[in-house]
Coordinates of C-alpha atoms and ligand atoms in Angstrom, one line a residue:
M963 CA -13.6 -7.1 2.5
R964 CA -16.0 -7.6 -0.4
M965 CA -19.6 -6.5 0.0
D966 CA -20.9 -10.1 -0.4
E967 CA -18.4 -11.3 2.2
L968 CA -19.6 -8.7 4.7
L969 CA -23.3 -9.4 4.1
K970 CA -22.7 -13.2 4.4
K971 CA -20.8 -12.7 7.6
Q972 CA -23.6 -10.6 9.0
G973 CA -26.2 -13.2 8.2
F974 CA -27.9 -11.8 5.0
G975 CA -28.1 -15.3 3.5
S976 CA -26.2 -17.3 0.8
R977 CA -24.1 -15.6 -1.9
N978 CA -27.0 -16.0 -4.3
Q979 CA -29.5 -14.4 -1.9
I980 CA -27.0 -11.6 -1.4
K981 CA -26.6 -11.1 -5.2
K982 CA -30.4 -10.8 -5.4
L983 CA -30.5 -8.2 -2.6
L984 CA -27.9 -6.2 -4.5
K985 CA -29.6 -6.5 -7.8
S986 CA -32.9 -5.5 -6.3
H987 CA -31.4 -2.1 -5.2
Q988 CA -31.6 -2.7 -1.5
V989 CA -28.0 -2.0 -0.6
K990 CA -26.5 1.4 -0.1
I991 CA -23.1 2.7 0.8
D992 CA -23.1 6.2 2.3
G993 CA -26.6 6.7 0.9
K994 CA -25.7 5.6 -2.7
L995 CA -27.1 2.4 -4.2
V996 CA -24.5 -0.3 -5.0
T997 CA -25.0 -3.5 -7.0
G998 CA -21.5 -4.9 -7.2
A999 CA -21.0 -8.0 -5.0
N1000 CA -17.2 -7.4 -5.3
T1001 CA -17.3 -3.8 -4.1
I1002 CA -14.6 -3.4 -1.4
V1003 CA -16.1 -2.1 1.8
D1004 CA -15.5 -1.4 5.5
A1005 CA -18.5 -0.9 7.7
Q1006 CA -16.5 1.0 10.2
V1007 CA -15.9 3.9 7.9
Q1008 CA -18.8 3.6 5.5
K1009 CA -22.5 3.7 6.3
I1010 CA -23.8 0.4 4.8
E1011 CA -27.5 -0.2 4.8
V1012 CA -29.6 -3.2 3.6
A1013 CA -33.2 -2.3 3.1
G1014 CA -32.7 0.6 5.5
Q1015 CA -31.0 -1.5 8.1
R1016 CA -27.5 -0.4 9.2
V1017 CA -24.8 -3.1 8.9
R1018 CA -22.0 -3.0 11.4
D1019 CA -18.8 -4.9 11.5
S1020 CA -15.5 -4.1 13.3
S1021 CA -13.3 -7.0 12.3
L1022 CA -11.2 -5.1 9.8
V1023 CA -8.0 -3.5 11.0
Y1024 CA -5.2 -1.4 9.4
Y1025 CA -1.8 -0.4 10.8
L1026 CA 0.8 1.9 9.3
L1027 CA 4.2 0.6 10.4
H1028 CA 7.7 2.1 10.1
K1029 CA 9.7 -0.9 9.1
P1030 CA 13.3 -0.7 10.2
A1031 CA 16.1 -2.2 8.0
G1032 CA 16.8 -5.8 8.7
I1033 CA 13.1 -6.8 9.1
V1034 CA 11.5 -8.9 6.4
T1035 CA 8.2 -7.8 4.8
A1036 CA 6.4 -11.2 5.1
R1037 CA 4.0 -13.0 7.3
K1038 CA 6.6 -15.6 8.3
D1039 CA 10.3 -16.1 7.9
G1040 CA 12.4 -18.9 9.2
Q1041 CA 15.5 -16.7 9.7
H1042 CA 14.6 -13.1 10.2
Q1043 CA 12.1 -11.1 12.2
T1044 CA 9.1 -10.0 10.1
V1045 CA 6.9 -6.9 10.1
L1046 CA 4.1 -8.9 11.8
D1047 CA 6.5 -9.8 14.7
L1048 CA 6.7 -6.1 15.4
L1049 CA 3.0 -5.9 16.3
A1050 CA 2.0 -6.4 19.9
K1051 CA 0.1 -9.6 20.8
E1052 CA -3.1 -7.6 21.5
V1053 CA -3.3 -6.2 18.0
S1054 CA -2.2 -9.4 16.1
K1055 CA -5.0 -11.2 14.4
D1056 CA -5.4 -14.0 11.9
G1057 CA -5.4 -12.8 8.3
L1058 CA -3.1 -9.8 8.9
Y1059 CA -0.5 -9.3 6.2
P1060 CA 1.7 -6.6 4.7
V1061 CA 0.5 -5.0 1.6
G1062 CA 3.4 -5.2 -0.9
R1063 CA 6.9 -5.6 0.1
L1064 CA 10.1 -3.6 0.9
D1065 CA 13.5 -5.2 0.6
R1066 CA 15.1 -6.3 3.9
D1067 CA 17.5 -3.4 3.8
T1068 CA 14.8 -0.8 2.9
E1069 CA 13.0 1.0 5.7
G1070 CA 9.8 3.0 5.9
L1071 CA 6.1 2.8 5.5
V1072 CA 4.4 -0.6 5.3
L1073 CA 0.6 -1.0 5.5
I1074 CA -0.6 -4.1 7.4
T1075 CA -4.2 -5.1 7.2
N1076 CA -6.6 -8.1 7.2
N1077 CA -8.7 -6.4 4.4
G1078 CA -7.2 -8.8 1.8
P1079 CA -9.2 -7.6 -1.2
L1080 CA -8.4 -3.9 -0.5
G1081 CA -4.7 -4.8 -0.2
F1082 CA -4.9 -6.6 -3.5
K1083 CA -6.5 -3.6 -5.2
L1084 CA -4.0 -1.2 -3.8
L1085 CA -1.2 -3.2 -5.5
H1086 CA -3.0 -3.7 -8.8
P1087 CA -1.4 -1.6 -11.5
S1088 CA -4.8 -0.3 -12.7
H1089 CA -5.2 1.9 -9.6
H1090 CA -1.8 3.6 -10.0
I1091 CA -1.3 4.0 -6.3
S1092 CA 1.9 6.1 -5.9
K1093 CA 4.8 5.2 -3.7
T1094 CA 7.3 7.8 -2.6
Y1095 CA 10.9 7.0 -1.6
L1096 CA 13.8 8.9 -0.2
V1097 CA 16.9 7.6 -1.9
E1098 CA 20.6 7.9 -1.4
V1099 CA 23.0 6.9 -4.2
N1100 CA 26.8 6.5 -4.5
G1101 CA 27.5 9.3 -7.0
Y1102 CA 26.6 12.5 -8.7
L1103 CA 22.9 12.8 -9.7
A1104 CA 22.9 15.3 -12.5
E1105 CA 19.8 17.3 -13.7
D1106 CA 19.4 15.0 -16.7
A1107 CA 18.3 12.2 -14.3
V1108 CA 14.9 14.0 -13.9
D1109 CA 14.1 13.5 -17.6
F1110 CA 15.6 10.0 -17.6
F1111 CA 13.1 8.9 -14.9
D1112 CA 10.3 10.9 -16.4
Q1113 CA 10.6 9.2 -19.8
G1114 CA 10.2 5.7 -18.4
V1115 CA 13.4 3.9 -17.3
R1116 CA 14.4 0.9 -19.2
F1117 CA 16.0 -1.7 -16.9
L1118 CA 19.2 -3.4 -18.0
D1119 CA 17.1 -6.5 -18.8
G1120 CA 14.9 -4.5 -21.2
N1121 CA 11.9 -4.1 -18.9
I1122 CA 10.3 -0.6 -19.2
C1123 CA 8.9 1.4 -16.2
K1124 CA 6.1 3.9 -16.2
P1125 CA 7.3 7.6 -15.9
A1126 CA 8.5 8.4 -12.4
Q1127 CA 9.0 11.8 -10.8
L1128 CA 12.5 12.5 -9.5
D1129 CA 13.3 15.5 -7.3
I1130 CA 17.0 15.9 -6.6
L1131 CA 17.5 17.1 -3.1
N1132 CA 21.3 17.2 -3.0
A1133 CA 24.0 16.2 -5.4
E1134 CA 27.7 15.6 -4.7
E1135 CA 30.5 13.7 -6.4
T1136 CA 30.3 10.7 -4.1
K1137 CA 26.7 10.8 -2.7
S1138 CA 23.4 12.3 -3.8
R1139 CA 19.9 12.4 -2.3
A1140 CA 16.6 12.4 -4.1
R1141 CA 12.9 11.9 -3.7
L1142 CA 11.3 9.5 -6.2
V1143 CA 7.6 8.8 -6.9
I1144 CA 6.7 5.7 -8.8
T1145 CA 3.3 4.2 -9.5
E1146 CA 4.3 0.5 -9.9
G1147 CA 5.8 -2.1 -7.7
K1148 CA 8.2 -4.1 -9.8
F1149 CA 10.7 -6.3 -7.9
H1150 CA 13.6 -4.1 -6.6
Q1151 CA 12.2 -1.3 -8.8
V1152 CA 13.9 1.7 -7.3
K1153 CA 17.3 0.0 -7.1
K1154 CA 17.1 -1.2 -10.7
M1155 CA 16.0 2.2 -12.0
F1156 CA 19.1 3.8 -10.5
L1157 CA 21.3 1.0 -11.8
A1158 CA 19.9 1.7 -15.3
Y1159 CA 21.0 5.4 -14.8
G1160 CA 24.4 4.2 -13.6
L1161 CA 24.2 4.7 -9.8
K1162 CA 23.8 2.3 -6.9
V1163 CA 21.2 2.9 -4.2
T1164 CA 23.0 3.0 -0.8
Y1165 CA 19.9 3.9 1.3
L1166 CA 16.2 3.6 0.6
K1167 CA 13.2 4.6 2.7
R1168 CA 9.5 4.6 1.7
I1169 CA 7.9 7.8 3.0
A1170 CA 4.4 7.6 1.4
F1171 CA 2.1 5.0 0.0
G1172 CA -0.8 6.6 -1.9
P1173 CA -2.5 9.0 0.5
L1174 CA -0.7 7.5 3.6
K1175 CA 2.3 9.4 4.9
L1176 CA 5.0 8.0 7.3
G1177 CA 5.4 11.4 9.0
D1178 CA 7.4 11.3 12.2
L1179 CA 6.5 7.8 13.2
E1180 CA 9.6 6.3 14.8
R1181 CA 11.3 3.2 13.4
G1182 CA 9.7 0.0 14.6
R1183 CA 6.5 1.8 15.7
Y1184 CA 3.1 1.5 14.2
R1185 CA -0.3 3.3 14.4
P1186 CA -3.8 2.4 13.4
L1187 CA -5.1 4.3 10.3
A1188 CA -7.5 7.1 10.9
K1189 CA -11.0 6.6 9.5
D1190 CA -10.5 9.3 6.9
E1191 CA -7.3 7.5 5.7
I1192 CA -9.3 4.2 5.3
A1193 CA -12.1 6.0 3.5
I1194 CA -9.6 7.6 1.0
L1195 CA -8.0 4.1 0.3
L1196 CA -11.5 2.6 -0.3
D1197 CA -12.3 5.6 -2.6
Q1198 CA -9.0 5.3 -4.6
T1199 CA -9.5 1.6 -5.3
R1200 CA -13.1 1.9 -6.5
A1201 CA -13.4 0.5 -10.0
Ligands
URA709 N1 12.3 -0.6 -4.7 C1 13.4 -1.3 -4.3 O1 14.4 -1.5 -5.1 N2 13.4 -1.8 -3.1 C2 12.4 -1.6 -2.2 O2 12.4 -2.1 -1.1 C3 11.3 -0.9 -2.7 C4 11.3 -0.4 -3.9

């Protein structure tokens, strides 16, 4: 959440009073002065002090979920099960939402949180948060594909992507596998990039989102983020 939201919630006065507190150099994060009311914070992983007084708050939660294919990355859906439906009742909370989206037939890592401003920043292009995918395609992936992705793929509709890192894991006439790292989140980006190269994606799995790794978490399961993972996310989205 934003610093001003946290301080308001913890009873430090109106937004204006909080702005004054910040301007008068009375607020610290991990020992360092902060003045920005919009700084994204989490009092569970950062030591936040106002005039030497520790501020505590444990309302923010973060889950790393392994989305199976067939599940929709949305809060609600009239037809299909959503990623939020996979959370047990005990951990469900108002305000939880998936950060970014995977197609229904894509599986892999989805971050779910109620820290809205952090989620927004993680998706903002200015922070270049990487997303790593395992991809299977329906044909031969030649070495020239590495340069093709590195030079910025142009979609068939003319839209141009930022350079992406392709590692070919295995290439055969009718099926190839690769790892792809992108730093944007255009709609159907990976599928459209491969279409521009001339191949169709037949399987797609997100294995990393910035510093977060899916690891061996089973399909349909989720785990809370560790404090150091949250701290890295906060750090990477600092302006
Ligand atoms: N790119 C896609 O094409 N689909 C996804 O689900 C994620 C990235």
